[in-house]
Coordinates of C-alpha atoms in Angstrom, one line a residue:
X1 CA 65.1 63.5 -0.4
X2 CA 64.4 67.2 -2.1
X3 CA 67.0 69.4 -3.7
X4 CA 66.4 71.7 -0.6
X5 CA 67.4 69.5 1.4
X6 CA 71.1 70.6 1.0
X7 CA 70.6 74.2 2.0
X8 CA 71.1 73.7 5.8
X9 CA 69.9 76.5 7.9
X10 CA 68.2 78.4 5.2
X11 CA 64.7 78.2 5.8
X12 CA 63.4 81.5 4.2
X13 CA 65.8 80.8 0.8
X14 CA 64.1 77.4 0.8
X15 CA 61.0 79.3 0.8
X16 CA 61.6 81.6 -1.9
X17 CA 63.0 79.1 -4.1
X18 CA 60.1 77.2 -3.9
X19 CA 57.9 79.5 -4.4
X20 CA 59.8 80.8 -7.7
X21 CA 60.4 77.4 -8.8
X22 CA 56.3 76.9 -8.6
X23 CA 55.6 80.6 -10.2
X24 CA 57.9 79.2 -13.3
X25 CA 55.6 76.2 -13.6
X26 CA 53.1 78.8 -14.0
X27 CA 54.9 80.9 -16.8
X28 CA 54.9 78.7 -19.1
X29 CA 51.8 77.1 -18.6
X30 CA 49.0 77.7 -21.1
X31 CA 46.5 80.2 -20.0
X32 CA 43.6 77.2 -20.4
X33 CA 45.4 75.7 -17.1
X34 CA 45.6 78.9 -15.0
X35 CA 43.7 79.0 -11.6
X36 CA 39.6 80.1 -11.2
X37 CA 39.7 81.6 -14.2
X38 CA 41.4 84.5 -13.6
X39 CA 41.8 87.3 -16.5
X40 CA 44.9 87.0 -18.2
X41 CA 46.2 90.4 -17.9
X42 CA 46.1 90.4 -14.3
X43 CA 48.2 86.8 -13.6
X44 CA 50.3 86.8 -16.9
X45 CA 52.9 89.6 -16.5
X46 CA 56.2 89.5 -18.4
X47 CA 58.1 86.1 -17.5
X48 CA 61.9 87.9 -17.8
X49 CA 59.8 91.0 -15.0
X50 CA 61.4 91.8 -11.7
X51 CA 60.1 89.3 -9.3
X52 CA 59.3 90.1 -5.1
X53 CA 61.9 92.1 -3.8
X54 CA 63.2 94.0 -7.1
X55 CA 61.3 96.6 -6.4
X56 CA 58.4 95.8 -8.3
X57 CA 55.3 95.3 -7.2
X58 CA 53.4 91.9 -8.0
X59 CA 50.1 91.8 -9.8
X60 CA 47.4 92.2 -7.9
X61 CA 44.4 89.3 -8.8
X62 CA 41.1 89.9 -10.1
X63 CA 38.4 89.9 -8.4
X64 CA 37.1 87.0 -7.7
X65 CA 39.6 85.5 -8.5
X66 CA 41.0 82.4 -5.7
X67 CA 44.3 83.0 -3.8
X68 CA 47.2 80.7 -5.9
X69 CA 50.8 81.0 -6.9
X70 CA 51.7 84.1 -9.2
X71 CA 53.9 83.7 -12.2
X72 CA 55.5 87.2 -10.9
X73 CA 57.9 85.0 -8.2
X74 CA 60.0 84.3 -11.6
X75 CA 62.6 86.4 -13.1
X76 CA 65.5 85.5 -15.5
X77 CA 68.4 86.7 -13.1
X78 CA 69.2 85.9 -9.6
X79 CA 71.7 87.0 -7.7
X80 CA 73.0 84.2 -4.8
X81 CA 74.7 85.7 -1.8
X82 CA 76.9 84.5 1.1
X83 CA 79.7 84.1 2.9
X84 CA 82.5 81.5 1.5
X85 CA 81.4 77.8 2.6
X86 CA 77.5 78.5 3.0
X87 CA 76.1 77.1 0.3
X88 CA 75.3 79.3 -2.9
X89 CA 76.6 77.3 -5.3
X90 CA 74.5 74.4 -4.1
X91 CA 71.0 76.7 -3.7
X92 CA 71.7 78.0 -7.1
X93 CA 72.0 74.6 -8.3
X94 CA 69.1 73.0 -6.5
X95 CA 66.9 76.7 -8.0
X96 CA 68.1 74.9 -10.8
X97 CA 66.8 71.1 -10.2
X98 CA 63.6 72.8 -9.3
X99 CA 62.9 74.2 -12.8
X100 CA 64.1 71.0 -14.8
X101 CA 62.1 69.0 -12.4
X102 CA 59.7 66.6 -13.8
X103 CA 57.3 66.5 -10.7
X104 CA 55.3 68.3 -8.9
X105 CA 55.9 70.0 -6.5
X106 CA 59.1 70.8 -8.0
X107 CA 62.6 69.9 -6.5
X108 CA 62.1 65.9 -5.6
X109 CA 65.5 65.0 -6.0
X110 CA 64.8 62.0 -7.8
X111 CA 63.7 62.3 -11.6
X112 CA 66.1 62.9 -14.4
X113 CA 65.7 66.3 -14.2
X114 CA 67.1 66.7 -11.2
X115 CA 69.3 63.6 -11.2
X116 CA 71.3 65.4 -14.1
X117 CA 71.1 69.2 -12.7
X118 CA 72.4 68.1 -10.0
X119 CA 75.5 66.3 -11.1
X120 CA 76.6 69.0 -13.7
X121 CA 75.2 66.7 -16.8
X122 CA 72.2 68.3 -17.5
X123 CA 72.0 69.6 -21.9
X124 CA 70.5 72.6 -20.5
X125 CA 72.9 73.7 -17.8
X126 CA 76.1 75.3 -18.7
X127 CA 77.9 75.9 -15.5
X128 CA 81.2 78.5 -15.5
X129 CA 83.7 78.3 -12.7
X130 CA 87.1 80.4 -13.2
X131 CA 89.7 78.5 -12.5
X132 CA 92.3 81.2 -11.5
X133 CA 91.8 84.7 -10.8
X134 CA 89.6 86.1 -12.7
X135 CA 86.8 84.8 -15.1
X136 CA 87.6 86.3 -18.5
X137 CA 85.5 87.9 -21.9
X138 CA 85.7 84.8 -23.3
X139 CA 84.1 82.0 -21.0
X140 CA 80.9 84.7 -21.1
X141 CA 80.8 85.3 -24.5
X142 CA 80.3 81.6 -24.6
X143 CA 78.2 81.6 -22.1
X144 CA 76.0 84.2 -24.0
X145 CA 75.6 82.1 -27.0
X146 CA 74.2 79.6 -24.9
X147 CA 71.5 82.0 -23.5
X148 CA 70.5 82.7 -27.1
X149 CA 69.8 79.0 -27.9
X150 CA 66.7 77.0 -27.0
X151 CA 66.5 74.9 -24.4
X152 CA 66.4 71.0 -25.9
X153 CA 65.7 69.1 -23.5
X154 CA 63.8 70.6 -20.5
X155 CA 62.0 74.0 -20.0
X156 CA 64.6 76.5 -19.4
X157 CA 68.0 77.3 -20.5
X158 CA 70.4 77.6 -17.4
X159 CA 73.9 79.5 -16.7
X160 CA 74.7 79.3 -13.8
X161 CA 78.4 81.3 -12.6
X162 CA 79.8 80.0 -9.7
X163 CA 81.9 83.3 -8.9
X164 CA 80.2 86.1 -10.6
X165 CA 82.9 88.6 -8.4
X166 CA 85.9 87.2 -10.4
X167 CA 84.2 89.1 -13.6
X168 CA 86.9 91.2 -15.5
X169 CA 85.6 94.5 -16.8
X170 CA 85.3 93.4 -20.4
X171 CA 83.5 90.0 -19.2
X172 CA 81.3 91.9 -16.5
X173 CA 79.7 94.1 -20.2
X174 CA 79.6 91.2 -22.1
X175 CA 77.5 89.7 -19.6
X176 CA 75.5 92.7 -19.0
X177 CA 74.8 92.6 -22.3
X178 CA 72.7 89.8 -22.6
X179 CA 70.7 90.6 -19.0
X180 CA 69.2 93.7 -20.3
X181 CA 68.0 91.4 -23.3
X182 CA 67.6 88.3 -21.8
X183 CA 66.3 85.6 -24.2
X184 CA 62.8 84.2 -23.3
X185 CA 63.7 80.8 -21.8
X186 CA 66.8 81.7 -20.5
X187 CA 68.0 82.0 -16.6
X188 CA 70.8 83.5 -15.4
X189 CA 72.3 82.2 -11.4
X190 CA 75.1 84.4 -10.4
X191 CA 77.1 83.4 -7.4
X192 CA 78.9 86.4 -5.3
X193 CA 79.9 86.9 -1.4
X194 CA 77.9 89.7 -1.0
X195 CA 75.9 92.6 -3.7
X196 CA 79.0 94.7 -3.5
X197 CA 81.3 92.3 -5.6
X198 CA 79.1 92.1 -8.3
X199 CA 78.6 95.6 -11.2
X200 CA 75.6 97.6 -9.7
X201 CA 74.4 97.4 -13.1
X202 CA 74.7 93.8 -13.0
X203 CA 73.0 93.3 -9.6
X204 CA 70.1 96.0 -10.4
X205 CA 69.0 93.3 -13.1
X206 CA 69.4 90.4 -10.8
X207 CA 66.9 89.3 -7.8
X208 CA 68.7 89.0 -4.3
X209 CA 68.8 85.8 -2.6
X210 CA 70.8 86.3 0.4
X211 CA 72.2 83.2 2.7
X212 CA 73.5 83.8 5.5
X213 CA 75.6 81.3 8.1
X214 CA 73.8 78.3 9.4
X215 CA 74.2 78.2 13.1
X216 CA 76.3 75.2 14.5
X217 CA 73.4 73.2 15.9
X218 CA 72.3 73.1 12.0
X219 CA 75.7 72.3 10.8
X220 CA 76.2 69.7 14.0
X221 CA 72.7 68.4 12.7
X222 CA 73.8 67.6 9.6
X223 CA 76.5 66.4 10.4
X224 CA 74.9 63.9 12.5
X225 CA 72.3 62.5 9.6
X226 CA 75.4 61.8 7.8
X227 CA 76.6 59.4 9.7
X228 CA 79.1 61.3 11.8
X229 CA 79.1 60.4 16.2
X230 CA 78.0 63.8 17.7
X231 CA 81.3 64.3 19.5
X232 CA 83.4 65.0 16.2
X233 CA 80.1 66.4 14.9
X234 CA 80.4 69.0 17.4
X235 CA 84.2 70.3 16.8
X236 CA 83.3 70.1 13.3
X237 CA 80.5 72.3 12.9
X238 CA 81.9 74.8 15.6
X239 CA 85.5 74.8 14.4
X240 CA 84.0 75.1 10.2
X241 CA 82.5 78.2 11.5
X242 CA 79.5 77.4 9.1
X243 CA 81.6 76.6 5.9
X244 CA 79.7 73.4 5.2
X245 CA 82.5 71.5 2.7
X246 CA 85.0 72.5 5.8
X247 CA 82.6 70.8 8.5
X248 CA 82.6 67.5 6.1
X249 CA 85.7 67.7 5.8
X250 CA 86.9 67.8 9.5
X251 CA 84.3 65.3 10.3
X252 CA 86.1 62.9 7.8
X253 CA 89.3 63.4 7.1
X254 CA 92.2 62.9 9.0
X255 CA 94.5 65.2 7.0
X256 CA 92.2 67.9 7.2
X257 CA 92.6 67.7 11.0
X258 CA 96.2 67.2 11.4
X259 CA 96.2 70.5 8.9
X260 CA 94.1 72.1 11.5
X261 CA 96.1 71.1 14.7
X262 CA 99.3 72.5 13.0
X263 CA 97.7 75.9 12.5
X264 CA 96.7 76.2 16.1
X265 CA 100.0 75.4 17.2
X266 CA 101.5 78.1 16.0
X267 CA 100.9 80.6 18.7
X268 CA 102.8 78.4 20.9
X269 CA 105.8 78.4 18.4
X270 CA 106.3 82.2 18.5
X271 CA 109.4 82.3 21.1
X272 CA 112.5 83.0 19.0
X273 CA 112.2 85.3 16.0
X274 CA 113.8 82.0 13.8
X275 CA 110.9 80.5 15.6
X276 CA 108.3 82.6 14.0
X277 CA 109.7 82.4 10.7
X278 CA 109.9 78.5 11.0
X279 CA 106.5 78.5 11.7
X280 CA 105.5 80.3 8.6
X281 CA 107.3 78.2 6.7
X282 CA 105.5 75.3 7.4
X283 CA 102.1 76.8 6.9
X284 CA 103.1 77.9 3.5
X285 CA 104.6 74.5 2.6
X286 CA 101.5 73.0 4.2
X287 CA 99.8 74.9 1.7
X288 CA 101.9 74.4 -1.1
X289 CA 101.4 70.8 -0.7
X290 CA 98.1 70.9 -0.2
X291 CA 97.5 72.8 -3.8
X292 CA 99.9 69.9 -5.3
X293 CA 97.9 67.1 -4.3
X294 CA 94.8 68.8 -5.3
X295 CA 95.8 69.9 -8.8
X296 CA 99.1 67.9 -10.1
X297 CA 97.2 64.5 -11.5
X298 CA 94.2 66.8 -13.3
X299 CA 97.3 69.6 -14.9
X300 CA 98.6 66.0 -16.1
X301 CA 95.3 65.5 -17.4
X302 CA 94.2 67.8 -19.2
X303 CA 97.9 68.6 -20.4
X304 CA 97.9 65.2 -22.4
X305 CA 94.0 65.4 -23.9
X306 CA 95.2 69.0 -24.8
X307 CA 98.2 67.5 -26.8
X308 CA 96.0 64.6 -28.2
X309 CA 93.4 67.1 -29.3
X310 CA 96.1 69.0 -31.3
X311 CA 98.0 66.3 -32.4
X312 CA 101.2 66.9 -30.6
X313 CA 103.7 64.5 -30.8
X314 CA 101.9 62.5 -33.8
X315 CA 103.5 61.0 -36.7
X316 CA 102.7 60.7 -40.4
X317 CA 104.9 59.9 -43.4
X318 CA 102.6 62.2 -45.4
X319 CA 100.4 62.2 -48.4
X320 CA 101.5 61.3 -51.8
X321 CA 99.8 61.0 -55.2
X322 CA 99.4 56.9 -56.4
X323 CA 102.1 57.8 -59.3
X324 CA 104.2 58.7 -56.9
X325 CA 106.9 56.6 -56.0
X326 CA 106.5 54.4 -53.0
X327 CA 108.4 54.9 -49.9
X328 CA 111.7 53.6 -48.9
X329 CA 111.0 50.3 -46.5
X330 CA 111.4 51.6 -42.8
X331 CA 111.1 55.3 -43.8
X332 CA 110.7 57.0 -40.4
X333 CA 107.8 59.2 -40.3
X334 CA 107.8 62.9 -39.7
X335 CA 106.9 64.4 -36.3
X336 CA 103.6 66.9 -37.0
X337 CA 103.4 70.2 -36.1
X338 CA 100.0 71.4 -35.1
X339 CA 99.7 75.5 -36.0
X340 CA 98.8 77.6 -32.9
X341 CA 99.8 74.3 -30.5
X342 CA 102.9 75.9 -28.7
X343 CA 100.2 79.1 -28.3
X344 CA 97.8 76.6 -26.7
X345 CA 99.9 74.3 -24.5
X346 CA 101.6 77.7 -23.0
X347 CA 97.9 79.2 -22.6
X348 CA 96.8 76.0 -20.8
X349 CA 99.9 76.1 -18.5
X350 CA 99.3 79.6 -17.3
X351 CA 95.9 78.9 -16.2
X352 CA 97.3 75.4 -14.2
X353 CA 99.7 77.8 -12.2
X354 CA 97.1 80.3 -11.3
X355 CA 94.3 77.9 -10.3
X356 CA 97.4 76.2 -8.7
X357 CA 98.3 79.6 -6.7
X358 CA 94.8 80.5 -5.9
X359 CA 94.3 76.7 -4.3
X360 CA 97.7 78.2 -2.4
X361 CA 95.6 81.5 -1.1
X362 CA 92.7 79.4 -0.6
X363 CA 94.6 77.2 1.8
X364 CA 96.0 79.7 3.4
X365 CA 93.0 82.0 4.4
X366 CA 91.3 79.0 5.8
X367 CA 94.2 78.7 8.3
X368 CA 94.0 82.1 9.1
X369 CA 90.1 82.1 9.9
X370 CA 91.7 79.0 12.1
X371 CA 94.0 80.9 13.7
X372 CA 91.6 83.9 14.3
X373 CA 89.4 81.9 16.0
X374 CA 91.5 80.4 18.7
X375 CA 92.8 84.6 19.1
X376 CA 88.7 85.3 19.4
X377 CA 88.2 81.9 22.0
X378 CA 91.5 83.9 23.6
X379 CA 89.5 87.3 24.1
X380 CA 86.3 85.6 25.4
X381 CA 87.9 83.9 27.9
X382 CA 89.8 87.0 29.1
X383 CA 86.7 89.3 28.9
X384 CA 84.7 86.5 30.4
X385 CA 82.1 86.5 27.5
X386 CA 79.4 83.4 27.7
X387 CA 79.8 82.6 24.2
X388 CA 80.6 79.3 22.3
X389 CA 84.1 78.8 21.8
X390 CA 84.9 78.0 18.0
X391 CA 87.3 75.3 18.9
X392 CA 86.4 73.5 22.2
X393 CA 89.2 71.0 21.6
X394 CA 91.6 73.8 22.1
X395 CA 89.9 75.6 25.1
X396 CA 93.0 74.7 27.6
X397 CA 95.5 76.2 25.2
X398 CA 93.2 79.5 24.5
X399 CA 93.2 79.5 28.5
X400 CA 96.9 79.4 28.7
X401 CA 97.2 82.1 26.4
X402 CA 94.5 84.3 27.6
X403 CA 96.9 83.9 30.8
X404 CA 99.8 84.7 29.5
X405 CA 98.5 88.2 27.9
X406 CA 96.2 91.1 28.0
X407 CA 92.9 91.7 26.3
X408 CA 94.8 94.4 24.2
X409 CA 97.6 92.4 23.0
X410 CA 95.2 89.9 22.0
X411 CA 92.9 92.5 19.9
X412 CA 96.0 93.2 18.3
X413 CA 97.1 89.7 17.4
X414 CA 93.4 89.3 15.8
X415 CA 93.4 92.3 13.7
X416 CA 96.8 91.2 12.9
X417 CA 95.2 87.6 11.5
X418 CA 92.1 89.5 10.0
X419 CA 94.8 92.4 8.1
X420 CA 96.9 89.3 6.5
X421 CA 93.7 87.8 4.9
X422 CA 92.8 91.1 3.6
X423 CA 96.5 91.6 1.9
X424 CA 96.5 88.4 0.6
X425 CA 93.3 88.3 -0.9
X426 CA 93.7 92.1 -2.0
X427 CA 97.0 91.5 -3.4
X428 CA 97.4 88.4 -5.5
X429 CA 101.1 89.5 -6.6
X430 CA 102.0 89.2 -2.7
X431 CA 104.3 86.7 -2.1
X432 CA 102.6 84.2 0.4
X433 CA 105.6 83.4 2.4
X434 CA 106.8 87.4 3.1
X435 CA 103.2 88.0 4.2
X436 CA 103.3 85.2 6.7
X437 CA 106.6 85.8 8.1
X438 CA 105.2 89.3 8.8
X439 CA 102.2 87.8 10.5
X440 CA 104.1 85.1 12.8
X441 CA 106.5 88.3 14.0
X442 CA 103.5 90.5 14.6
X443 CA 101.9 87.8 16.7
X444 CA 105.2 87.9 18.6
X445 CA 105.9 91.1 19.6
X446 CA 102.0 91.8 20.0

């Protein structure tokens, strides 16, 4: 099993990876190992150089010289983008596998190369993932230093950001910074949903690797090798709507399903405006409890090694000279008081509460994409459209309420859905609850 195999439905990224991953073999290779004997002007261009697609063109070969793989496919910035759930963490990760990889061709999945890339424990990998809101100055300043240093153990030095669109402004120039002069075995992998949420003078320096949503059958497919019976394959991989962790997730667990049955249920909750706001309630608790489970035993976690790193809580009867006198028998010790601790321990807890209210948000736009695609299995069956329905489990209920109302008043329920996610994720001050009690109302009186 290869590191591409995890990029389902992205045939053409597979491709270009693979071909990069082979041209970076090739840039570090001594120029006794290069191909026919080609000059070395004409197949050794700058190894941090624009690579297909940047807008540069690639070398041409000498003359004579046999067809091969050209070091130009590398470049010391990539830029991987896609919707959420589609996989650009895990291609940038694999890209990554692929260039520690201790076999030819690169990518087998199976050395210690990728062995370690792949499960975050790799010397030469530094992987930054914000954990609220925002990814601030100093994670990349950190991040930079890295850059600057050697790789120790394999061939290239790799930072890889999970969500290059959370950059601040102060973060965004610090990492800019060190693009423009990236050091020479260094490799940036930026993570973003689409060019526009990444600096343009960030993304000019990076190549483009865009992924784009893997069709059903592909999802269904995988689904299926996995060990999942094609019926619950199928509902899975329609309902995910090509967000991979989702599609695993329905597949296998039960919670996640019962979540999803809630959410379409609401539409027919909406009698009553107490009703309405009962039924936004529950989501929002839903997805209050949903952030709990997910985040209250590792805040406890790394709340305690945070207070045993600074010594919080320790005890010491304290130094004293030998001529000193000895201590009183059963002399209680004092408690120690760590400088900047109280500092640290209040930082720590604002982070908690903010990855804690973007798991909240998270939660929450998931249930909405839920609930706008029963509203789009609604307007297909009212307009007649042959399409696939997103939740085929569900298609008597979006025929009862493709009965019960107009095509019109169902285009307004779903820009209704879509204009919620875009407050919530425009507005992270929004309180949750107010924003779906507007929703469930609006859905109402549609």
């Amino acid at each position: 099993m290869s590191v591409w195999d995890a990029l389902v439905g992205q045939d053409s990224v597979v491709a270009t990876l693979r071909a990069a991953a082979d041209a970076a073999t090739l840039v570090l290779a001594p120029t006794s190992l290069l191909m026919d004997g080609a000059a070395e002007a004409d197949v050794v261009p700058d190894p941090t150089g624009p690579g297909p697609g940047t807008g540069s063109a690639a070398p041409s070969p000498a003359a004579g010289a046999s067809a091969g793989p050209s070091r130009s496919g590398m470049t010391h910035s990539w830029l991987f983008t896609g919707p959420p759930g589609v996989g650009r963490e895990q291609a940038a990760r694999a890209f990554a596998a692929s260039l520690t990889c201790e076999r030819q061709p690169p990518g087998c999945g199976e050395c210690v190369g990728c062995h370690t890339v792949l499960t975050d424990t790799a010397t030469d990998l530094r992987t930054v993932t914000p954990e609220g809101f925002s990814l601030g100055v100093k994670d990349i300043r950190a991040l930079v230093r890295d850059a600057a240093s050697a790789p120790t153990a394999g061939r290239w030095r790799i930072l890889l950001l999970t969500d290059a669109d959370r950059l601040t402004e102060a973060a965004a120039n610090a990492l800019l910074k060190a693009l423009e002069e990236p050091a020479e075995r260094a490799v940036f992998l930026l993570c973003a949903p689409s060019v526009e949420d990444v600096l343009p003078t960030i993304r000019s320096r990076c190549r483009t690797v865009a992924l784009r949503l893997p069709a059903a059958a592909d999802v269904r497919a995988m689904l299926i090798r996995e060990g999942v019976d094609e019926r619950s394959a199928d509902v899975a991989a329609r309902a995910s709507q090509g967000h991979l962790d989702l599609a695993r997730r329905l597949a296998g667990d039960e919670a996640a399903r019962a979540h999803r049955e809630a959410v379409l249920r609401i539409p027919a909750r909406l009698g009553r405006v107490g009703a309405c706001l009962a039924a936004a309630a529950d989501l929002v608790e839903a997805a209050n409890a949903d952030a709990e489970a997910a985040n209250s035993a590792r805040d406890e976690v790394e709340t305690e090694a945070l207070k045993t790193a600074l010594g919080v809580g320790a005890t010491a009867v304290g130094g004293r000279s030998r001529s000193a006198k000895a201590s009183k028998a059963g002399a209680k010790g004092r408690t120690m008081v760590v400088r900047g601790a109280a500092g640290a321990l209040k930082e720590l807890e604002r982070n908690q509460k903010s990855r804690g209210r973007r798991t909240v948000l998270d939660t929450l736009d998931r249930a909405l994409v839920d609930l706008a695609g029963l509203y789009r299995d609604v307007l297909a069956e009212q307009l007649g459209a042959t399409v696939e329905s997103i939740h085929p489990d569900h298609a008597a209920e979006a025929a009862r309420l493709a009965a019960a109302a107009t095509p019109e008043q169902t285009l307004r329920r779903l820009e209704a859905v879509l204009a919620t996610r875009t407050a919530l994720a425009d507005n992270p001050g929004l309180v949750p609850l107010l924003a779906v009690e507007s929703l469930t109302l609006a859905l109402r009186d549609a």
